[in-house]
mmCIF file of C-alpha atoms and ligand atoms in Angstrom:
data_model
loop_
_atom_site.group_PDB
_atom_site.id
_atom_site.type_symbol
_atom_site.label_atom_id
_atom_site.label_comp_id
_atom_site.label_asym_id
_atom_site.label_seq_id
_atom_site.Cartn_x
_atom_site.Cartn_y
_atom_site.Cartn_z
ATOM 1 C CA MET A 1 -24.448 -27.427 125.534
ATOM 2 C CA ALA A 2 -22.971 -27.532 122.156
ATOM 3 C CA LEU A 3 -25.863 -26.348 119.994
ATOM 4 C CA ARG A 4 -26.030 -27.051 116.108
ATOM 5 C CA LYS A 5 -24.119 -23.733 114.385
ATOM 6 C CA LEU A 6 -26.248 -21.230 112.589
ATOM 7 C CA VAL A 7 -24.332 -19.345 109.961
ATOM 8 C CA ALA A 8 -26.148 -16.810 108.600
ATOM 9 C CA GLY A 9 -25.837 -13.876 105.986
ATOM 10 C CA ASN A 10 -27.377 -10.572 105.901
ATOM 11 C CA TRP A 11 -27.066 -9.078 102.590
ATOM 12 C CA LYS A 12 -28.708 -5.889 103.883
ATOM 13 C CA MET A 13 -29.694 -3.212 101.259
ATOM 14 C CA ASN A 14 -27.376 -4.849 98.448
ATOM 15 C CA GLY A 15 -27.683 -7.186 95.355
ATOM 16 C CA THR A 16 -29.879 -7.664 92.468
ATOM 17 C CA ARG A 17 -30.487 -10.608 90.480
ATOM 18 C CA ALA A 18 -27.265 -10.678 89.513
ATOM 19 C CA LYS A 19 -26.001 -11.153 92.597
ATOM 20 C CA LEU A 20 -27.924 -14.849 93.212
ATOM 21 C CA ALA A 21 -25.070 -16.341 91.071
ATOM 22 C CA GLU A 22 -23.180 -16.505 94.507
ATOM 23 C CA LEU A 23 -25.402 -18.908 95.882
ATOM 24 C CA ASP A 24 -24.352 -21.418 93.445
ATOM 25 C CA GLY A 25 -20.988 -21.681 95.913
ATOM 26 C CA ILE A 26 -22.631 -21.268 99.272
ATOM 27 C CA VAL A 27 -25.142 -24.110 98.604
ATOM 28 C CA SER A 28 -22.343 -26.369 97.646
ATOM 29 C CA ALA A 29 -20.566 -25.217 100.708
ATOM 30 C CA ALA A 30 -23.734 -25.846 102.936
ATOM 31 C CA ASP A 31 -24.271 -29.385 101.258
ATOM 32 C CA ALA A 32 -20.797 -30.406 102.450
ATOM 33 C CA ALA A 33 -21.460 -29.070 105.694
ATOM 34 C CA PRO A 34 -24.588 -31.108 107.038
ATOM 35 C CA GLY A 35 -23.725 -30.425 110.642
ATOM 36 C CA VAL A 36 -23.990 -26.937 110.385
ATOM 37 C CA ASP A 37 -27.127 -24.469 109.494
ATOM 38 C CA VAL A 38 -26.718 -22.293 106.860
ATOM 39 C CA ALA A 39 -28.993 -19.405 105.680
ATOM 40 C CA ILE A 40 -29.096 -16.016 103.608
ATOM 41 C CA CYS A 41 -31.420 -12.955 104.160
ATOM 42 C CA PRO A 42 -31.623 -11.195 100.810
ATOM 43 C CA PRO A 43 -33.352 -7.798 100.168
ATOM 44 C CA PHE A 44 -37.226 -8.688 99.797
ATOM 45 C CA THR A 45 -36.591 -8.332 96.123
ATOM 46 C CA LEU A 46 -34.595 -11.253 95.896
ATOM 47 C CA ILE A 47 -36.174 -13.980 97.877
ATOM 48 C CA ASP A 48 -38.832 -15.455 95.919
ATOM 49 C CA ALA A 49 -35.736 -15.654 93.190
ATOM 50 C CA ALA A 50 -33.604 -17.154 95.843
ATOM 51 C CA VAL A 51 -35.789 -19.580 96.999
ATOM 52 C CA ALA A 52 -36.368 -20.450 93.415
ATOM 53 C CA ALA A 53 -32.506 -20.880 92.743
ATOM 54 C CA ALA A 54 -31.472 -22.484 95.663
ATOM 55 C CA PRO A 55 -34.367 -24.500 96.961
ATOM 56 C CA SER A 56 -32.316 -26.457 99.653
ATOM 57 C CA LEU A 57 -30.808 -23.420 101.505
ATOM 58 C CA PRO A 58 -32.592 -21.808 103.766
ATOM 59 C CA ILE A 59 -33.827 -18.298 102.950
ATOM 60 C CA GLY A 60 -34.554 -15.004 105.206
ATOM 61 C CA ALA A 61 -35.824 -11.644 105.246
ATOM 62 C CA GLN A 62 -34.499 -8.853 107.021
ATOM 63 C CA ASP A 63 -37.664 -7.339 108.375
ATOM 64 C CA CYS A 64 -41.398 -7.740 108.832
ATOM 65 C CA HIS A 65 -44.364 -5.622 109.706
ATOM 66 C CA HIS A 66 -46.305 -6.716 113.351
ATOM 67 C CA ALA A 67 -49.739 -6.867 111.799
ATOM 68 C CA VAL A 68 -51.038 -9.838 109.533
ATOM 69 C CA GLN A 69 -52.104 -7.376 106.930
ATOM 70 C CA GLY A 70 -53.854 -3.985 106.410
ATOM 71 C CA ALA A 71 -53.357 -0.287 105.454
ATOM 72 C CA HIS A 72 -49.627 0.078 105.749
ATOM 73 C CA THR A 73 -47.856 1.260 102.614
ATOM 74 C CA GLY A 74 -44.529 -0.116 101.674
ATOM 75 C CA CYS A 75 -44.653 -3.000 104.521
ATOM 76 C CA VAL A 76 -44.359 -6.771 104.424
ATOM 77 C CA SER A 77 -46.077 -8.902 106.661
ATOM 78 C CA ALA A 78 -44.632 -12.431 108.063
ATOM 79 C CA GLU A 79 -47.075 -14.460 105.976
ATOM 80 C CA MET A 80 -45.733 -12.843 102.791
ATOM 81 C CA ILE A 81 -42.238 -14.335 103.607
ATOM 82 C CA VAL A 82 -43.495 -17.395 104.184
ATOM 83 C CA ASP A 83 -45.636 -17.294 101.306
ATOM 84 C CA LEU A 84 -42.314 -17.081 99.341
ATOM 85 C CA GLY A 85 -40.291 -19.944 100.515
ATOM 86 C CA ALA A 86 -38.450 -18.288 103.507
ATOM 87 C CA ARG A 87 -37.931 -19.677 106.626
ATOM 88 C CA TYR A 88 -36.193 -16.608 108.782
ATOM 89 C CA VAL A 89 -36.314 -12.965 109.464
ATOM 90 C CA ILE A 90 -33.837 -10.591 111.324
ATOM 91 C CA LEU A 91 -35.606 -8.143 113.348
ATOM 92 C CA GLY A 92 -34.498 -5.411 115.446
ATOM 93 C CA HIS A 93 -31.039 -4.763 113.522
ATOM 94 C CA SER A 94 -29.548 -1.834 114.954
ATOM 95 C CA GLU A 95 -29.595 -0.372 111.568
ATOM 96 C CA ARG A 96 -33.347 -0.274 111.511
ATOM 97 C CA ARG A 97 -33.318 0.582 115.379
ATOM 98 C CA THR A 98 -31.233 3.855 113.884
ATOM 99 C CA ASP A 99 -32.759 4.424 110.408
ATOM 100 C CA GLN A 100 -36.422 3.488 111.217
ATOM 101 C CA HIS A 101 -36.221 4.249 114.767
ATOM 102 C CA GLU A 102 -37.519 0.339 116.019
ATOM 103 C CA THR A 103 -37.564 -0.193 119.426
ATOM 104 C CA ASP A 104 -37.288 -3.538 121.732
ATOM 105 C CA ARG A 105 -41.092 -3.101 121.792
ATOM 106 C CA ASP A 106 -41.198 -2.883 117.749
ATOM 107 C CA ALA A 107 -39.008 -6.303 117.641
ATOM 108 C CA ARG A 108 -41.252 -8.322 120.255
ATOM 109 C CA GLY A 109 -44.372 -7.131 118.114
ATOM 110 C CA LYS A 110 -42.532 -8.589 114.477
ATOM 111 C CA ALA A 111 -41.258 -11.466 116.634
ATOM 112 C CA LEU A 112 -44.976 -12.408 117.556
ATOM 113 C CA ALA A 113 -46.073 -12.120 114.110
ATOM 114 C CA ALA A 114 -42.750 -14.326 112.619
ATOM 115 C CA PHE A 115 -44.139 -16.736 115.096
ATOM 116 C CA ALA A 116 -47.451 -16.832 114.069
ATOM 117 C CA ALA A 117 -47.006 -17.262 110.313
ATOM 118 C CA GLY A 118 -44.246 -20.019 111.511
ATOM 119 C CA LEU A 119 -40.888 -18.099 110.783
ATOM 120 C CA THR A 120 -38.020 -18.087 112.938
ATOM 121 C CA ALA A 121 -37.233 -14.527 113.882
ATOM 122 C CA ILE A 122 -33.227 -13.654 114.743
ATOM 123 C CA ILE A 123 -33.461 -10.747 117.021
ATOM 124 C CA CYS A 124 -30.704 -8.513 117.131
ATOM 125 C CA VAL A 125 -29.276 -6.948 120.301
ATOM 126 C CA GLY A 126 -25.878 -4.742 120.882
ATOM 127 C CA GLU A 127 -24.585 -2.064 122.707
ATOM 128 C CA THR A 128 -22.942 1.294 121.110
ATOM 129 C CA GLY A 129 -19.309 1.939 121.303
ATOM 130 C CA ALA A 130 -20.575 4.859 123.909
ATOM 131 C CA GLN A 131 -22.123 2.426 126.015
ATOM 132 C CA ARG A 132 -19.224 0.078 125.979
ATOM 133 C CA ASP A 133 -16.913 2.566 127.083
ATOM 134 C CA ALA A 134 -19.517 3.687 129.945
ATOM 135 C CA GLY A 135 -19.385 -0.118 131.396
ATOM 136 C CA ARG A 136 -22.971 -0.218 130.310
ATOM 137 C CA ALA A 137 -22.760 -3.276 127.843
ATOM 138 C CA GLY A 138 -24.089 -5.802 129.774
ATOM 139 C CA ILE A 139 -27.158 -3.404 131.074
ATOM 140 C CA VAL A 140 -28.115 -2.267 127.730
ATOM 141 C CA VAL A 141 -28.431 -5.883 125.953
ATOM 142 C CA ALA A 142 -29.963 -7.295 128.941
ATOM 143 C CA GLY A 143 -32.472 -4.696 128.613
ATOM 144 C CA GLN A 144 -33.065 -5.206 125.119
ATOM 145 C CA LEU A 145 -33.466 -9.154 125.661
ATOM 146 C CA GLU A 146 -36.401 -8.351 127.864
ATOM 147 C CA GLY A 147 -38.106 -5.878 125.781
ATOM 148 C CA SER A 148 -37.761 -7.759 123.172
ATOM 149 C CA ILE A 149 -38.137 -11.488 123.705
ATOM 150 C CA PRO A 150 -41.605 -12.640 123.762
ATOM 151 C CA ALA A 151 -42.410 -15.066 126.486
ATOM 152 C CA THR A 152 -43.302 -17.621 123.567
ATOM 153 C CA GLY A 153 -39.733 -17.638 122.080
ATOM 154 C CA THR A 154 -38.786 -21.253 121.834
ATOM 155 C CA ALA A 155 -35.294 -22.903 120.518
ATOM 156 C CA ALA A 156 -36.942 -23.640 117.321
ATOM 157 C CA ASN A 157 -38.544 -19.987 116.299
ATOM 158 C CA LEU A 158 -36.367 -17.759 118.126
ATOM 159 C CA VAL A 159 -32.492 -17.216 117.671
ATOM 160 C CA ILE A 160 -30.588 -13.994 119.226
ATOM 161 C CA ALA A 161 -27.871 -12.173 117.133
ATOM 162 C CA TYR A 162 -25.545 -10.357 119.451
ATOM 163 C CA GLU A 163 -23.999 -7.317 117.324
ATOM 164 C CA PRO A 164 -21.922 -4.716 118.699
ATOM 165 C CA VAL A 165 -23.038 -1.760 116.758
ATOM 166 C CA TRP A 166 -19.428 -0.560 116.948
ATOM 167 C CA ALA A 167 -18.217 -3.565 115.026
ATOM 168 C CA ILE A 168 -20.598 -3.508 112.186
ATOM 169 C CA GLY A 169 -19.009 -2.913 109.454
ATOM 170 C CA SER A 170 -15.755 -1.338 110.991
ATOM 171 C CA GLY A 171 -13.304 -4.240 110.900
ATOM 172 C CA ARG A 172 -13.074 -4.338 114.696
ATOM 173 C CA THR A 173 -14.292 -6.840 117.058
ATOM 174 C CA PRO A 174 -14.705 -7.410 120.661
ATOM 175 C CA SER A 175 -12.042 -9.415 122.199
ATOM 176 C CA LEU A 176 -12.915 -13.163 122.649
ATOM 177 C CA ALA A 177 -13.150 -12.674 126.338
ATOM 178 C CA GLU A 178 -15.685 -9.990 125.820
ATOM 179 C CA VAL A 179 -17.567 -12.303 123.865
ATOM 180 C CA LYS A 180 -17.889 -14.841 126.093
ATOM 181 C CA GLU A 181 -18.653 -12.785 128.636
ATOM 182 C CA MET A 182 -21.647 -11.137 126.742
ATOM 183 C CA HIS A 183 -22.488 -14.617 125.584
ATOM 184 C CA GLY A 184 -22.566 -16.031 128.710
ATOM 185 C CA LEU A 185 -24.954 -13.037 130.021
ATOM 186 C CA ILE A 186 -27.492 -13.758 127.234
ATOM 187 C CA ARG A 187 -27.537 -17.160 127.593
ATOM 188 C CA ALA A 188 -28.223 -16.496 131.358
ATOM 189 C CA LYS A 189 -31.360 -13.649 130.501
ATOM 190 C CA LEU A 190 -32.546 -16.180 128.008
ATOM 191 C CA GLU A 191 -32.891 -18.793 130.609
ATOM 192 C CA ALA A 192 -34.252 -16.619 132.862
ATOM 193 C CA ILE A 193 -37.229 -15.388 130.545
ATOM 194 C CA LEU A 194 -38.045 -18.572 128.573
ATOM 195 C CA GLY A 195 -36.627 -21.233 131.459
ATOM 196 C CA ILE A 196 -35.198 -24.355 129.951
ATOM 197 C CA GLU A 197 -36.425 -23.181 126.376
ATOM 198 C CA GLY A 198 -33.707 -20.715 126.918
ATOM 199 C CA ALA A 199 -30.928 -23.180 127.047
ATOM 200 C CA GLY A 200 -31.663 -24.443 123.261
ATOM 201 C CA VAL A 201 -32.056 -20.661 121.914
ATOM 202 C CA ARG A 202 -28.885 -20.177 119.639
ATOM 203 C CA ILE A 203 -26.914 -17.021 120.274
ATOM 204 C CA LEU A 204 -25.253 -15.628 117.299
ATOM 205 C CA TYR A 205 -22.230 -13.456 116.847
ATOM 206 C CA GLY A 206 -22.023 -10.613 114.285
ATOM 207 C CA GLY A 207 -20.034 -7.625 113.693
ATOM 208 C CA SER A 208 -16.879 -7.990 111.409
ATOM 209 C CA VAL A 209 -17.001 -11.543 110.788
ATOM 210 C CA ASN A 210 -14.530 -12.539 108.211
ATOM 211 C CA PRO A 211 -12.843 -16.044 106.932
ATOM 212 C CA GLY A 212 -9.747 -14.503 109.223
ATOM 213 C CA ASN A 213 -11.618 -14.452 112.364
ATOM 214 C CA ALA A 214 -14.509 -16.915 111.879
ATOM 215 C CA ALA A 215 -13.041 -19.820 113.497
ATOM 216 C CA GLU A 216 -11.711 -18.540 116.777
ATOM 217 C CA LEU A 217 -15.116 -16.309 117.307
ATOM 218 C CA LEU A 218 -17.220 -19.364 116.675
ATOM 219 C CA ALA A 219 -15.099 -21.550 119.412
ATOM 220 C CA VAL A 220 -16.090 -19.308 121.901
ATOM 221 C CA PRO A 221 -18.400 -20.929 124.403
ATOM 222 C CA ASP A 222 -21.788 -19.811 123.841
ATOM 223 C CA VAL A 223 -21.352 -18.842 120.433
ATOM 224 C CA ASP A 224 -23.702 -20.788 118.200
ATOM 225 C CA GLY A 225 -22.896 -19.381 115.004
ATOM 226 C CA ALA A 226 -22.198 -16.249 113.002
ATOM 227 C CA LEU A 227 -24.902 -13.092 111.389
ATOM 228 C CA VAL A 228 -22.466 -12.156 108.447
ATOM 229 C CA GLY A 229 -22.678 -8.767 106.816
ATOM 230 C CA GLY A 230 -20.329 -7.699 104.291
ATOM 231 C CA ALA A 231 -18.436 -11.104 104.171
ATOM 232 C CA SER A 232 -21.742 -13.081 103.122
ATOM 233 C CA LEU A 233 -21.771 -10.875 99.954
ATOM 234 C CA THR A 234 -19.517 -12.828 97.799
ATOM 235 C CA ALA A 235 -19.226 -17.327 97.926
ATOM 236 C CA ALA A 236 -15.209 -16.461 97.808
ATOM 237 C CA GLN A 237 -15.828 -15.078 101.356
ATOM 238 C CA PHE A 238 -18.704 -16.645 102.987
ATOM 239 C CA VAL A 239 -17.732 -20.296 102.114
ATOM 240 C CA PRO A 240 -14.794 -20.166 104.207
ATOM 241 C CA ILE A 241 -17.083 -19.088 107.533
ATOM 242 C CA ILE A 242 -19.298 -21.905 106.835
ATOM 243 C CA GLU A 243 -16.173 -24.188 106.863
ATOM 244 C CA ALA A 244 -14.994 -22.944 109.583
ATOM 245 C CA ALA A 245 -18.493 -23.762 111.578
ATOM 246 C CA ALA A 246 -18.404 -27.123 110.144
ATOM 247 C CA ALA A 247 -14.497 -27.660 111.450
ATOM 248 C CA LEU A 248 -15.635 -27.120 115.211
HETATM 249 P P1 LIG B 301 -20.728 -7.010 109.107
HETATM 250 O O1 LIG B 301 -20.591 -8.385 109.141
HETATM 251 O O2 LIG B 301 -20.606 -6.133 107.618
HETATM 252 O O3 LIG B 301 -19.770 -6.187 109.977
HETATM 253 O O4 LIG B 301 -21.881 -6.657 109.554
HETATM 254 C C1 LIG B 301 -22.802 -7.394 110.475
HETATM 255 C C2 LIG B 301 -24.137 -7.034 110.481
HETATM 256 O O5 LIG B 301 -24.654 -6.365 110.641
HETATM 257 C C3 LIG B 301 -24.814 -8.372 110.451
HETATM 258 O O6 LIG B 301 -26.250 -8.433 110.438
#
């Protein structure tokens, strides 16, 4: 089943208000691609201004807390993100798994909070280079999916991003055959966990997606979009990726 593509940008810890000028070109490209969903996930500090600057563009956060409110200094709840007008939240990104020691269980708790607040959770999974070299990529990703996906996940409130850790920011990507195999495995696992809903959950590929490789990656079966880091930081790099999705 061909699902509607989602091209999402993860700005990570990049950008001050001046960066929002990039949204003009991204909005124009999104408007010209009505068959594709486009989203930008800037740092928390820019969500409010991004929603104001680009009201038609879905905006997302890069994390949320599992609790609704309380004594959690420095944290942000899903409700607070919704309150700013954002619609997505990236959860369990490998950089947070490394830097903040987040686990599958953490991602699951945060996804439940996101669902309750009305956000769509983009849960990230992916193996390290050592795990792939050891032939364990499939087992690792299957375990991450089992540990992090709530049973209440649906095609509307959940997106999975397959991001091999070794491909992030490295300029290296898996072969198209490896992407096909892993996305097929993720689809089967989603259907095992969520039943028929799992057939409609979009599976994004992430890791060194750029204007040069987007078309071939997006054409792989069960690749329902892309989660783009570095190349989402400028309209010049991100727009061709939106256009590649629209051309399929
Ligand atoms: P790059 O596109 O910079 O490799 O980052 C991918 C990523 O981590 C998106 O979440």
